[in-house]
Coordinates of C-alpha atoms in Angstrom, one line a residue:
Chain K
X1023 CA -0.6 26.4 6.5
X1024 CA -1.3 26.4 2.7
X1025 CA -2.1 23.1 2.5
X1026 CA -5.5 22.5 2.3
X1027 CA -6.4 18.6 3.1
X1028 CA -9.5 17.9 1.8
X1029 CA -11.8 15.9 4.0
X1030 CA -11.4 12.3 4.0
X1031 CA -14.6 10.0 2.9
X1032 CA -14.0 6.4 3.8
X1033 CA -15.7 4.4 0.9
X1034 CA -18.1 2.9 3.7
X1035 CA -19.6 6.3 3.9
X1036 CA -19.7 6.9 0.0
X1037 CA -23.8 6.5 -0.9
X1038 CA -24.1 3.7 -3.2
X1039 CA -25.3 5.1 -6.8
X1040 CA -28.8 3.7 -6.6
X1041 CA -29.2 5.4 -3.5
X1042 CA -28.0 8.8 -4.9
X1043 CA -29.8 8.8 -7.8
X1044 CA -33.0 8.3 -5.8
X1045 CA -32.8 10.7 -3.7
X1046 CA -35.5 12.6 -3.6
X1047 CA -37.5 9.4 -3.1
X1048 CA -35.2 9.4 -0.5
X1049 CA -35.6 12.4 1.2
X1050 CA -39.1 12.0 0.8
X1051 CA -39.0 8.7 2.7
X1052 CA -37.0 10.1 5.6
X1053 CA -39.6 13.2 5.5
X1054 CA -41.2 11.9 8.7
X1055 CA -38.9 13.8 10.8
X1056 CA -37.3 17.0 9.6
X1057 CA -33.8 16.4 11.4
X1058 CA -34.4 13.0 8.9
X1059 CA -34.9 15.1 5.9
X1060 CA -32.0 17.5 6.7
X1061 CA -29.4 14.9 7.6
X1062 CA -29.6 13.5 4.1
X1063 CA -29.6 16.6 2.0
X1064 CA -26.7 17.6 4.0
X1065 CA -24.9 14.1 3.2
X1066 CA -26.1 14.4 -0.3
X1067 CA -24.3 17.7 -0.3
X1068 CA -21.5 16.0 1.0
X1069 CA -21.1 13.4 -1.5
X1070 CA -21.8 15.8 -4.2
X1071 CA -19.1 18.0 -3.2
X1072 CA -16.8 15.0 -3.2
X1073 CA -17.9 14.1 -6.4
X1074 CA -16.6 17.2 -8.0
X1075 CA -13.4 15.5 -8.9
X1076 CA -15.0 12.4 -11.0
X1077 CA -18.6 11.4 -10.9
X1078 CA -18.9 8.2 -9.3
X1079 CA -19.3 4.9 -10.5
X1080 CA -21.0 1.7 -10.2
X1081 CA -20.0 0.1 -7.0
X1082 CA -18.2 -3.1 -7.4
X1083 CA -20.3 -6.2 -5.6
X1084 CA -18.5 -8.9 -3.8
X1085 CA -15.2 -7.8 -3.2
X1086 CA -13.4 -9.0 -0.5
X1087 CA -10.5 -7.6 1.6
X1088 CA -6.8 -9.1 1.3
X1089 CA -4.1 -9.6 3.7
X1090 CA -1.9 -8.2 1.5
X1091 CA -3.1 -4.3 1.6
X1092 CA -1.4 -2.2 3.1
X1093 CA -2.7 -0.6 6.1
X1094 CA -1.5 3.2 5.5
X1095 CA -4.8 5.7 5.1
X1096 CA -5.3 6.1 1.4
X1097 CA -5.3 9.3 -0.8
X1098 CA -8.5 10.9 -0.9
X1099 CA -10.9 10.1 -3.9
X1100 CA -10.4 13.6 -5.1
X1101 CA -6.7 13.2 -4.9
X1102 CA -6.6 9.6 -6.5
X1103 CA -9.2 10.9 -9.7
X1104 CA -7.6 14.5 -10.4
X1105 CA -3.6 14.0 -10.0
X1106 CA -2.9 11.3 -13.1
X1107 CA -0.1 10.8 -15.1
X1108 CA -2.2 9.3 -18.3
X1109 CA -0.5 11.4 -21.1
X1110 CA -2.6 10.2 -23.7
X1111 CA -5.0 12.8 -21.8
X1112 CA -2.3 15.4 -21.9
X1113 CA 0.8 15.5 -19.8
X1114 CA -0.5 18.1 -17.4
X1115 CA -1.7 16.0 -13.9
X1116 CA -5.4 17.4 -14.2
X1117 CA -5.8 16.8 -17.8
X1118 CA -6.7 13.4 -18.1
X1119 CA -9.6 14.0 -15.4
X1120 CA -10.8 16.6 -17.6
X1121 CA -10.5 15.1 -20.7
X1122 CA -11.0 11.3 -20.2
X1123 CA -14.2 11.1 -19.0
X1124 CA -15.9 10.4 -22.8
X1125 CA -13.1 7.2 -23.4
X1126 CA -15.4 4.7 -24.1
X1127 CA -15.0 1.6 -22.3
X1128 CA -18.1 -1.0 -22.9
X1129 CA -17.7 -2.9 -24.7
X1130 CA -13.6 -3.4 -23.9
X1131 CA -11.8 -6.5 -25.7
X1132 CA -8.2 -7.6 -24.0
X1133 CA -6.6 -9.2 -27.1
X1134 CA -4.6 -11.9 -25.8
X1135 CA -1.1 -12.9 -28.2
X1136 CA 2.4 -14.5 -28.5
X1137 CA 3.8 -17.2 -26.7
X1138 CA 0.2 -19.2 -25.0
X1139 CA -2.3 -21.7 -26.0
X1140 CA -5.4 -19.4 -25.5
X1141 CA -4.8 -16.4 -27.9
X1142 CA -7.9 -14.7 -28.3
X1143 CA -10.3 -11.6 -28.0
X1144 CA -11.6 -11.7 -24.7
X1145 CA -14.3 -9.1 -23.5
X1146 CA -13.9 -7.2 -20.5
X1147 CA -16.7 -9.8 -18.6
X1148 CA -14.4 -12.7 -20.2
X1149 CA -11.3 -11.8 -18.4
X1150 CA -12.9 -11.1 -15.3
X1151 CA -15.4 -14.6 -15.7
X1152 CA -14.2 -16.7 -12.1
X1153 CA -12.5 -13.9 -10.8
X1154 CA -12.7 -12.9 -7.3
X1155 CA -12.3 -9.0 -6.8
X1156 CA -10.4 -7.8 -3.5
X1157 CA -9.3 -4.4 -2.1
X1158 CA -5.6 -4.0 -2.2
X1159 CA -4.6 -1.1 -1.1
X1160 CA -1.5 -0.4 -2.2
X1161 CA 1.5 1.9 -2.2
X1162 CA 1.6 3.8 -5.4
X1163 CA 5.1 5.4 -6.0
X1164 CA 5.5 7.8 -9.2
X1165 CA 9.1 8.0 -10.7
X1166 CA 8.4 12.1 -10.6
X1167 CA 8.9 11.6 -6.6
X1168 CA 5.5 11.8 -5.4
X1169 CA 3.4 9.0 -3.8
X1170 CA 0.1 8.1 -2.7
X1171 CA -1.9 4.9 -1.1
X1172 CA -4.8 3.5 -3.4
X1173 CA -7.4 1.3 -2.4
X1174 CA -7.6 -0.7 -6.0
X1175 CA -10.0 -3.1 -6.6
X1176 CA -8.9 -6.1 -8.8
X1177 CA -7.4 -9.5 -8.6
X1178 CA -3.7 -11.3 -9.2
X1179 CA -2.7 -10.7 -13.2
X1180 CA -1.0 -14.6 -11.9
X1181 CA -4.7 -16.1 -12.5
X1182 CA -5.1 -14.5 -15.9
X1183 CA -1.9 -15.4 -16.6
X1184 CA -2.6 -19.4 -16.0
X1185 CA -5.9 -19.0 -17.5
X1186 CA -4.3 -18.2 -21.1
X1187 CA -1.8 -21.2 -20.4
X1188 CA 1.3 -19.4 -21.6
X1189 CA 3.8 -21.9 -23.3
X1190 CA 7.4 -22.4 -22.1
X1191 CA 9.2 -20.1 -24.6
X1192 CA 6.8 -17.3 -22.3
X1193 CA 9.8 -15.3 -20.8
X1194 CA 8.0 -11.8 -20.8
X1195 CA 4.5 -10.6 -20.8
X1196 CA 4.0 -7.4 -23.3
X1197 CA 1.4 -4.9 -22.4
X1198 CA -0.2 -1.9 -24.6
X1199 CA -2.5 0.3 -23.9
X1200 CA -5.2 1.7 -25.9
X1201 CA -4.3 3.9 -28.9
X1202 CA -6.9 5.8 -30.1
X1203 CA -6.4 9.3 -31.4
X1204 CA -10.0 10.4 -31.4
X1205 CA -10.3 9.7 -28.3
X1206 CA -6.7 10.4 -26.8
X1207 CA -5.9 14.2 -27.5
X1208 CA -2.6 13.9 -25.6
X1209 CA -1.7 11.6 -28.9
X1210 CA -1.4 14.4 -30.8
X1211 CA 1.5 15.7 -29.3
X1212 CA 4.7 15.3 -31.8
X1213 CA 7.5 13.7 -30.8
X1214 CA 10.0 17.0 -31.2
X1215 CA 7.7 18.4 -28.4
X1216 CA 8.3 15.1 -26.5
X1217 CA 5.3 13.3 -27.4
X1218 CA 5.8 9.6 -26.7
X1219 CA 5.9 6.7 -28.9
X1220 CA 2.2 5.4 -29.2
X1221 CA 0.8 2.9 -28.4
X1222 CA 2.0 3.0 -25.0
X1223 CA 3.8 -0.3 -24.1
X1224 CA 5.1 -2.2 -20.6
X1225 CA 6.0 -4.9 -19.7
X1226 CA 7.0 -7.7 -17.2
X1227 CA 9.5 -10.6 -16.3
X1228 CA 7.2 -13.9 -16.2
X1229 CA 8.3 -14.5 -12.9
X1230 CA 7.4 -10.4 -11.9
X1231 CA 3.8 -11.3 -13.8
X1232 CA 2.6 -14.5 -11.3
X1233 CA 4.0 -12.3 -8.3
X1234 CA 0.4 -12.5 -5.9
X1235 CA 1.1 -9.0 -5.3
X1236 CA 1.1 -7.6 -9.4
X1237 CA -2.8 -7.2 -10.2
X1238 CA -5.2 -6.0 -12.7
X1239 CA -7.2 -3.7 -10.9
X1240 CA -10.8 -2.6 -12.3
X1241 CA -12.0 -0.7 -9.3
X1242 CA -11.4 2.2 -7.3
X1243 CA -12.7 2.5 -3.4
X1244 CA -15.2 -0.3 -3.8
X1245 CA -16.3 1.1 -7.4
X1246 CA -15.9 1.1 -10.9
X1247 CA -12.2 2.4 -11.9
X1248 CA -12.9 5.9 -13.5
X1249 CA -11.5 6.8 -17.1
X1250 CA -8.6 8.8 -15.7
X1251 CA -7.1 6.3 -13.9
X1252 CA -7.0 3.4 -16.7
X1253 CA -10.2 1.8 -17.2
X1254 CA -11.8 -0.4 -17.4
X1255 CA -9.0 -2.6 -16.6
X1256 CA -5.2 -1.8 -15.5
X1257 CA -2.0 -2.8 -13.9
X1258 CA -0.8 -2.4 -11.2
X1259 CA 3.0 -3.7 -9.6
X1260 CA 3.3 -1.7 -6.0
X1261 CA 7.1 -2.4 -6.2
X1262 CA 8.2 -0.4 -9.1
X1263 CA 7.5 3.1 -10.2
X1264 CA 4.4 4.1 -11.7
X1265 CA 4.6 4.0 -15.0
X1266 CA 5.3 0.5 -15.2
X1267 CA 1.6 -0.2 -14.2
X1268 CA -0.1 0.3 -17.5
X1269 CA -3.8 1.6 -18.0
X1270 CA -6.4 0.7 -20.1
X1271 CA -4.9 -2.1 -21.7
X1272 CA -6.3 -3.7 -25.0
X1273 CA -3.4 -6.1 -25.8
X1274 CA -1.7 -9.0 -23.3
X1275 CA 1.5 -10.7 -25.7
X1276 CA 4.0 -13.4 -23.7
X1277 CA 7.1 -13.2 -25.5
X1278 CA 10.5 -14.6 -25.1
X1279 CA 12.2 -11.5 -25.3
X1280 CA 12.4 -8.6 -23.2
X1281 CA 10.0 -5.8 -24.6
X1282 CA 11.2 -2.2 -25.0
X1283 CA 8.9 0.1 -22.8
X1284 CA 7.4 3.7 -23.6
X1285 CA 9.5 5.3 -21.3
X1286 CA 12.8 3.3 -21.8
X1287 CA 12.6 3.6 -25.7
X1288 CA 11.8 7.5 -25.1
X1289 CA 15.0 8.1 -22.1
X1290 CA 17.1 5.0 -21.5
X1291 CA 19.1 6.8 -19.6
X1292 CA 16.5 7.7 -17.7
X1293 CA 14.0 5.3 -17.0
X1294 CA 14.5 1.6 -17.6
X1295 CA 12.5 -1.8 -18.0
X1296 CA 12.9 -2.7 -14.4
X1297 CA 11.9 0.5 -12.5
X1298 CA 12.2 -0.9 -9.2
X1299 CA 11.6 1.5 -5.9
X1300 CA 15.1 2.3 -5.2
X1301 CA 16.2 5.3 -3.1
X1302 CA 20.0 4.5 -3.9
X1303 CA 19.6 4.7 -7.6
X1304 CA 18.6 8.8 -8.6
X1305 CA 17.1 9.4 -11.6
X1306 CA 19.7 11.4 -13.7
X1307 CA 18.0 14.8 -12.8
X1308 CA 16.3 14.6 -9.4
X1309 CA 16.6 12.4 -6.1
X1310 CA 14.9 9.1 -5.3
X1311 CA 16.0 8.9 -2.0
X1312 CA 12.7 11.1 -1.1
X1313 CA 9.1 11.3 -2.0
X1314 CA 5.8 13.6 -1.1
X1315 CA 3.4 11.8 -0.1
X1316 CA -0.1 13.9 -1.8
X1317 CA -1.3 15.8 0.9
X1318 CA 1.8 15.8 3.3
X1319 CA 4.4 19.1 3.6
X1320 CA 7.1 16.9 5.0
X1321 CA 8.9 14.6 2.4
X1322 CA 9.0 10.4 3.4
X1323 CA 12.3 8.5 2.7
X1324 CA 11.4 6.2 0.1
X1325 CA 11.9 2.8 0.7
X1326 CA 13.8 0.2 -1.1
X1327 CA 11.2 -1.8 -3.2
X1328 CA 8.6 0.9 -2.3
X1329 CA 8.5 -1.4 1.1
X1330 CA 7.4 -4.5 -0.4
X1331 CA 11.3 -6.0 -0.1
X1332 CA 10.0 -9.1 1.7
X1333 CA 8.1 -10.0 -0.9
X1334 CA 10.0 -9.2 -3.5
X1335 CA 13.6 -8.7 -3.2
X1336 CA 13.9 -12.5 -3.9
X1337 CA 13.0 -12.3 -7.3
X1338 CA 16.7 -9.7 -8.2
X1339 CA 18.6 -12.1 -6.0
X1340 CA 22.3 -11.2 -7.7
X1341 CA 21.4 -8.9 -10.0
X1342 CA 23.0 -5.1 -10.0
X1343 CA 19.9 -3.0 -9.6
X1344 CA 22.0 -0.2 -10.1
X1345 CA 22.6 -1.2 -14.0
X1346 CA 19.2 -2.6 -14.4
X1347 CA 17.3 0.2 -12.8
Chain T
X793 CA -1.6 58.6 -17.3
X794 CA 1.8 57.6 -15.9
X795 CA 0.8 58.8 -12.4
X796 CA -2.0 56.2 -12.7
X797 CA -0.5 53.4 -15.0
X798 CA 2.1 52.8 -12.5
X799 CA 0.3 51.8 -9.4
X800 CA -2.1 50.1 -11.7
X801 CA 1.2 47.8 -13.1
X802 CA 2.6 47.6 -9.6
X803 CA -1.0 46.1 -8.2
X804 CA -1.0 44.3 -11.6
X805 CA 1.8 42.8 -10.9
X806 CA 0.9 41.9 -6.9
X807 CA -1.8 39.6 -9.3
X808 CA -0.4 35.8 -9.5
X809 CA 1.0 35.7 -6.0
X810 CA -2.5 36.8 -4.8
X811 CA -4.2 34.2 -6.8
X812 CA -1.8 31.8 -5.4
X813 CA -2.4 32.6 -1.7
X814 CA -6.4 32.6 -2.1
X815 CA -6.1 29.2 -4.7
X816 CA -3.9 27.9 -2.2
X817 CA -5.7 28.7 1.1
X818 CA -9.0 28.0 -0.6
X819 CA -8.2 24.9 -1.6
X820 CA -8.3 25.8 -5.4
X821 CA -4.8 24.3 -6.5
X822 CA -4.2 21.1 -7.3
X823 CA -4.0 17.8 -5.3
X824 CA -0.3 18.7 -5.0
X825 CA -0.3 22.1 -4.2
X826 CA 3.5 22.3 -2.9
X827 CA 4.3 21.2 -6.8
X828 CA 1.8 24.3 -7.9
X829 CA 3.0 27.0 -6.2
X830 CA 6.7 26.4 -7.3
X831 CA 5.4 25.6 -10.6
X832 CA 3.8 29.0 -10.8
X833 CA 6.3 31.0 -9.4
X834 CA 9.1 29.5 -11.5
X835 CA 6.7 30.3 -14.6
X836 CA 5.7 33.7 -13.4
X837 CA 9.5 34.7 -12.9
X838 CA 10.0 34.2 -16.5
X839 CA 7.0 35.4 -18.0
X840 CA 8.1 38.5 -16.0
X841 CA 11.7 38.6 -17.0
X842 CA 9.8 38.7 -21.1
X843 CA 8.1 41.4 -20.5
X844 CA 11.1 43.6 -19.1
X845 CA 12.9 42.3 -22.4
X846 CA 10.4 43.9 -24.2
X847 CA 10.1 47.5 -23.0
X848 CA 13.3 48.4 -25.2
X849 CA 11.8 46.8 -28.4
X850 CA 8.7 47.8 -27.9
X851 CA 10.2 51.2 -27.5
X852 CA 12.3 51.1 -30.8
X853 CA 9.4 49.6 -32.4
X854 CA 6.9 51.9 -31.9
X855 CA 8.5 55.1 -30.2
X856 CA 5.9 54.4 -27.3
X857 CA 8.7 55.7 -25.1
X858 CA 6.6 56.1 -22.2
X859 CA 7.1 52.3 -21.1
X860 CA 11.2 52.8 -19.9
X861 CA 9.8 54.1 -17.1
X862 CA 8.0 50.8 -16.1
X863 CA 11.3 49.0 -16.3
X864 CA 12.8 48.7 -13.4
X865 CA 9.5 48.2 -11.3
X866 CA 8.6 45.1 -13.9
X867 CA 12.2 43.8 -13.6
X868 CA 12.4 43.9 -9.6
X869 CA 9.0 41.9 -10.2
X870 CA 10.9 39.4 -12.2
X871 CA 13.1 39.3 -9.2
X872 CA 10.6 39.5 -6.6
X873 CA 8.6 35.9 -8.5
X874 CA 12.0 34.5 -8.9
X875 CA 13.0 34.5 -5.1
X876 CA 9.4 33.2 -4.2
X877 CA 10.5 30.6 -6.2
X878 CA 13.9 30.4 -4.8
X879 CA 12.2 30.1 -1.5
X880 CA 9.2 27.7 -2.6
X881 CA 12.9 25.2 -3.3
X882 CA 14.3 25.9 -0.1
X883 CA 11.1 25.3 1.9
X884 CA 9.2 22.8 -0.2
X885 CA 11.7 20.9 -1.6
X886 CA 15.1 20.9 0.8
X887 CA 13.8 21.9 4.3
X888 CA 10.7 19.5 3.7
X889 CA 12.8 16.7 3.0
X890 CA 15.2 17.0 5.8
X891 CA 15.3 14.4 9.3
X892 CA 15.3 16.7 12.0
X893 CA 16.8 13.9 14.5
X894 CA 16.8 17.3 17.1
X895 CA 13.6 18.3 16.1
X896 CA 13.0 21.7 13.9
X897 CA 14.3 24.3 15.4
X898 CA 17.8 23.2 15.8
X899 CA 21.3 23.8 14.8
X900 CA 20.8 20.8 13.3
X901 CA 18.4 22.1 10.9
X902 CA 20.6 25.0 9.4
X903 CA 23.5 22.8 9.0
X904 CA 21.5 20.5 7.0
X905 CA 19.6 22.8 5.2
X906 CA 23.0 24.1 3.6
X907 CA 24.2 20.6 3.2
X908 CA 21.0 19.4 1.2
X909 CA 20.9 22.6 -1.0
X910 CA 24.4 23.1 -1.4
X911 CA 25.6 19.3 -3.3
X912 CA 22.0 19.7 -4.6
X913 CA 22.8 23.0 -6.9
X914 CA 25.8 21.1 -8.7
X915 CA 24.6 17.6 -9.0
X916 CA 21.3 18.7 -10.9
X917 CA 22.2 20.4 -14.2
X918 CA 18.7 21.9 -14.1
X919 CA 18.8 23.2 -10.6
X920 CA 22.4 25.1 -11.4
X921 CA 20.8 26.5 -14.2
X922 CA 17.9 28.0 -11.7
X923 CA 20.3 29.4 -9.4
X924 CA 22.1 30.8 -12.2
X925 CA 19.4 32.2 -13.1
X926 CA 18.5 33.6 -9.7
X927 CA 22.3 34.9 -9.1
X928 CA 22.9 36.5 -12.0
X929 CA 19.0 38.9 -11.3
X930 CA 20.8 39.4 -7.6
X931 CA 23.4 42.2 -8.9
X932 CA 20.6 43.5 -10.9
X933 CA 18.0 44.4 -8.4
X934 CA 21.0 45.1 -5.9
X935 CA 21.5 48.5 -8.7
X936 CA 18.3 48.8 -9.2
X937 CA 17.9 52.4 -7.5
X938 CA 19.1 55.9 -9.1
X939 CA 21.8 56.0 -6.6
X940 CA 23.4 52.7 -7.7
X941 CA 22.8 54.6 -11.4
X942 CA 25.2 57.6 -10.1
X943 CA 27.6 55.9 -8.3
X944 CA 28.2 53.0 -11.4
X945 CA 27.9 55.8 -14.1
X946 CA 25.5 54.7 -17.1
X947 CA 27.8 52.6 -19.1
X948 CA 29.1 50.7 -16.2
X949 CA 25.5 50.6 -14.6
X950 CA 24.3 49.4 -18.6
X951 CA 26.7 46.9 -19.3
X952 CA 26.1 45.2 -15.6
X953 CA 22.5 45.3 -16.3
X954 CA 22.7 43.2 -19.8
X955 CA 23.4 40.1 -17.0
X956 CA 19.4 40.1 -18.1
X957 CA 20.4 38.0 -20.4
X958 CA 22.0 35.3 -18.9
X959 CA 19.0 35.3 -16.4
X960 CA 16.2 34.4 -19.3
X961 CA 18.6 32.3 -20.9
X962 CA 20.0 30.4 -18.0
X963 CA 15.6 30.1 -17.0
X964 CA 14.6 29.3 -20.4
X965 CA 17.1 26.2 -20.1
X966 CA 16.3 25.4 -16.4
X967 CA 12.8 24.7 -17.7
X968 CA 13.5 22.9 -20.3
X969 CA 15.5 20.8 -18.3
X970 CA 13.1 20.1 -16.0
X971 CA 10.4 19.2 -17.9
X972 CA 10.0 14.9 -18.2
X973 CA 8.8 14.5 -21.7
X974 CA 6.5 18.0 -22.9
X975 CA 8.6 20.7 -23.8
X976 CA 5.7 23.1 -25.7
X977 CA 6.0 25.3 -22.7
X978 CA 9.5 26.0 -22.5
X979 CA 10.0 25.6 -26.2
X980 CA 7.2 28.6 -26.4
X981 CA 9.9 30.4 -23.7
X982 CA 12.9 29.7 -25.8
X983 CA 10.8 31.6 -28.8
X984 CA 9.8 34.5 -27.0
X985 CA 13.3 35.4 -25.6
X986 CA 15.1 34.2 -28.7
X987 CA 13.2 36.8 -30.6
X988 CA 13.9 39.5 -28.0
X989 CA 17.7 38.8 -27.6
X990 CA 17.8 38.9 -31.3
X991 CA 16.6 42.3 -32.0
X992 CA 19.5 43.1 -29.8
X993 CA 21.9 41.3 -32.2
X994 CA 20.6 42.6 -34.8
X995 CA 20.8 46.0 -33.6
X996 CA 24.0 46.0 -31.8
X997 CA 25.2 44.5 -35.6
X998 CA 23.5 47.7 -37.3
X999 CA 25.1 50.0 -35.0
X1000 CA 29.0 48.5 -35.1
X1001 CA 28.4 49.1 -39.1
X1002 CA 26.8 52.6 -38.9
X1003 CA 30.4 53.1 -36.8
X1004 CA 29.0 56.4 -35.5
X1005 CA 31.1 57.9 -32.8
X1006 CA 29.6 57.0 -29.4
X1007 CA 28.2 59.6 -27.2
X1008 CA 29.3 58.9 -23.4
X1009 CA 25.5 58.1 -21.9
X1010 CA 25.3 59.3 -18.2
X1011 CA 21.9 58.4 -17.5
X1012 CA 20.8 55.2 -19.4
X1013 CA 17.2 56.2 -18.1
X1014 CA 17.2 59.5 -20.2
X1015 CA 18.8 58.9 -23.4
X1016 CA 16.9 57.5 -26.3
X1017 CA 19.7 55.6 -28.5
X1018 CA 18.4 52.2 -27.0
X1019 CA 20.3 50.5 -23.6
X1020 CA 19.3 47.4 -24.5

């Protein structure tokens, strides 16, 4: 009764941007017939009302559809570009849609280090140079409890990855995001309030890395990723919680060690480097065995590698996911 | 004035759980709302349980001795915020979560209800803070009325009532504890009741030196040496 779905727009039904900014050439066009005329203002309406959340972007061209999405309806637009946990924004869920929007992102340089033959500055249009985009629409499970499904757009990290011919001594692949204060308010915070350690770092096993199902991801529902979800360009592993998918990353180091993580070096206890899916292993202060999916009343039982176990339970053959959780 | 100042509190007061039902039914919370309203109503229980910790400074402070008399209808507020919230736990966060293998309304249901909240309020450190909080504003608003006053006698009724205490301070903590990695808000909570429980300590200090003799106090609402 008091929750309030807001209607769903398929991103087949989302007017493409040169479209919408034309459209009063538009409207004039289809003045030949009123019902015309009416039909699009009232769908222009529509979009603009959907648009409330985040403006819309450039739509992505040539992206293809994978076998490996899942096939669960996703989380509105509104839902995917208002709800973020991007705490460089602010810790509160709406603040990095309010307060990212002015993170500039062209040009963008991924600065590529450590243990490979190829260590340089790429740009943005560098890394993603030969790169087919595809929609993966993936589970998205936050270690808070929550989840949602998001139609990403990006391709496997695993081609990346061979394209910067990482050397044998590669055991781990170190990710940071952005740090920028001027542009990052939620920076600011001290770490006696519980600010975090900035830059904001992940990281990966090699073998995690090359997994097909671990992506960058640089688009959103067909179109350009907005600024509150990590653009221009982000991670994105649908088998472990959230906050091992980094956003807006400037810096890609293979090392032979295992990196520390934001979260692990600010609550080991807590949160650790793995941060698998696991509905046997609680976080110290609240259930995993659960999760809301955003926009549902009745809670889902989380499943074991977020439900991508077939895919992925190979790779902690042996290992005590309860100690490395 | 008082005749109008206390419906105009009481309506006051009726404020944040209005604006939650129209936000909420409007479609004016969050994408999580569930998360919202319990958010809110957690908040608003302690923003309410401050202000009743107030009226007796604020009294002492600046004679303004007028406001005793909105007491007890701001702290049954506090009360009334802090079993929304109680409730927004049981609903949104137990019952939501539950199986329901015999569908909804059930036996079933109960029984697992009390099984999910019950292990639930002892395993979470933050969630036994919560319900200490809760439990210990039960007696109070349980006493609230004159004739509780009578029956208990003022001392007895007074010294019952300074379970107020444990209340903020058990919510204070329950924030805190919550909280993943900010803690301005409930740090900016800790300040305002560590103020207010410390003008009792200071007092209570002043008064044990002055050593007066005590008078017996029938009627905590009348007198003016402070029931705080």
């Amino acid at each position: 009764m008091l929750i309030k779905r807001p209607a769903d727009i398929p991103s087949s039904e989302i007017t493409d941007k040169r479209l919408y900014l034309n459209r009063r050439e538009f409207v004039r066009a289809a003045a030949g017939t009123v019902a015309a005329a009416a039909t699009a203002v009232l769908g222009t309406e529509a979009v603009l009302q959907a648009s409330q959340a985040a403006a819309h972007k450039r739509k992505l061209s040539g992206v293809k559809s994978s076998p490996l999405s899942a096939s669960e309806k996703p989380n509105t637009w509104e839902q995917i570009t208002t709800y973020n946990n991007y705490y460089e924004f602010g810790t509160d869920k709406d603040s990095p849609s309010e307060l990212a929007t002015n993170l500039k992102t062209e040009p963008w340089t991924v600065t590529v280090d450590g243990e490979c033959n190829k260590k340089a500055a790429y740009h943005l249009e560098d890394v993603l140079k030969g790169e087919t985009l595809e929609d993966r629409i993936y589970r998205h499970r936050c270690v808070e409890a929550w989840s949602m499904v998001i139609p990403w757009v990006g391709f496997p990290l695993a081609n990346f990855i061979k394209r910067c011919e990482p050397t044998s001594k590669a055991k781990f692949v170190e990710f940071t995001t952005l740090y920028d204060p001027m542009q990052m308010p939620g920076t600011h915070l001290p770490p006696a309030f519980g600010g975090l350690r900035w830059p904001y770092v992940e990281g990966l096993r090699m073998d995690e890395a090359m997994h097909p199902l671990t992506i960058l991801a640089v688009g959103l529902y067909g179109e350009i990723l907005p600024n509150q979800d990590g653009a221009p360009i982000r991670l994105h592993v649908p088998w472990k919680y959230g906050f091992k998918s980094i956003k807006s990353i400037v810096k890609i180091r293979f090392v032979e060690k295992q990196p520390l993580n934001t979260w692990q070096d600010q609550q080991a206890r807590e949160y650790g480097f793995y941060a698998n899916v696991n509905p046997n292993v609680d976080h110290p202060r609240w259930s995993q065995a659960t999760e809301r999916r955003i926009g549902e009343f009745f809670k889902r039982k989380t499943l074991m590698f977020n439900g991508y176990g077939d895919q992925v339970a190979s790779l902690y053959a042996g290992m005590d996911l309860k100690a490395n959780y | 004035m008082t005749r109008l100042l206390k419906p105009a509190i009481f309506v006051a007061s009726l404020g944040p759980v209005a604006w939650l039902l129209w936000a909420a039914l409007t479609g004016h919370l969050s994408a999580n709302p569930l998360s919202d309203i319990t958010n809110e109503t957690g908040v608003w229980t302690l923003r309410f349980l401050c202000i009743t910790l107030s009226v007796t400074p604020l009294r002492r402070l600046t004679g303004w001795n007028i406001v005793i008399r909105f007491r007890r209808m701001i702290g049954l507020f506090a009360f009334f915020y802090g079993t929304l919230h109680l409730l927004t736990y049981v609903i949104l966060d137990r019952f939501a979560g539950l199986d329901f293998p015999n569908g909804i309304v059930a036996w079933r249901t109960v029984r697992d209800l009390a099984a999910s909240i019950g292990p639930d309020i002892y395993k979470r450190p933050f969630i036994t803070m919560g319900f200490t909080a809760f439990t210990s504003m039960v007696p109070l608003a349980a006493t609230s009325t004159a004739g509780m006053i009578r029956r208990l006698g003022g001392r007895r009724w007074q010294m019952l009532h300074r379970l107020v205490y444990v209340a903020a301070t058990a919510g204070v903590i329950h924030y805190w504890w919550q909280v993943k990695a900010d803690v301005q808000r409930p740090v900016a909570y800790a300040l305002v009741v560590g103020v207010l429980l410390g003008f009792r300590v200071l007092w209570a200090r002043a008064h044990a030196r002055q050593a007066a003799p005590v008078r017996p106090r029938t009627d905590p609402l009348r007198i003016d040496r402070a029931p705080w």
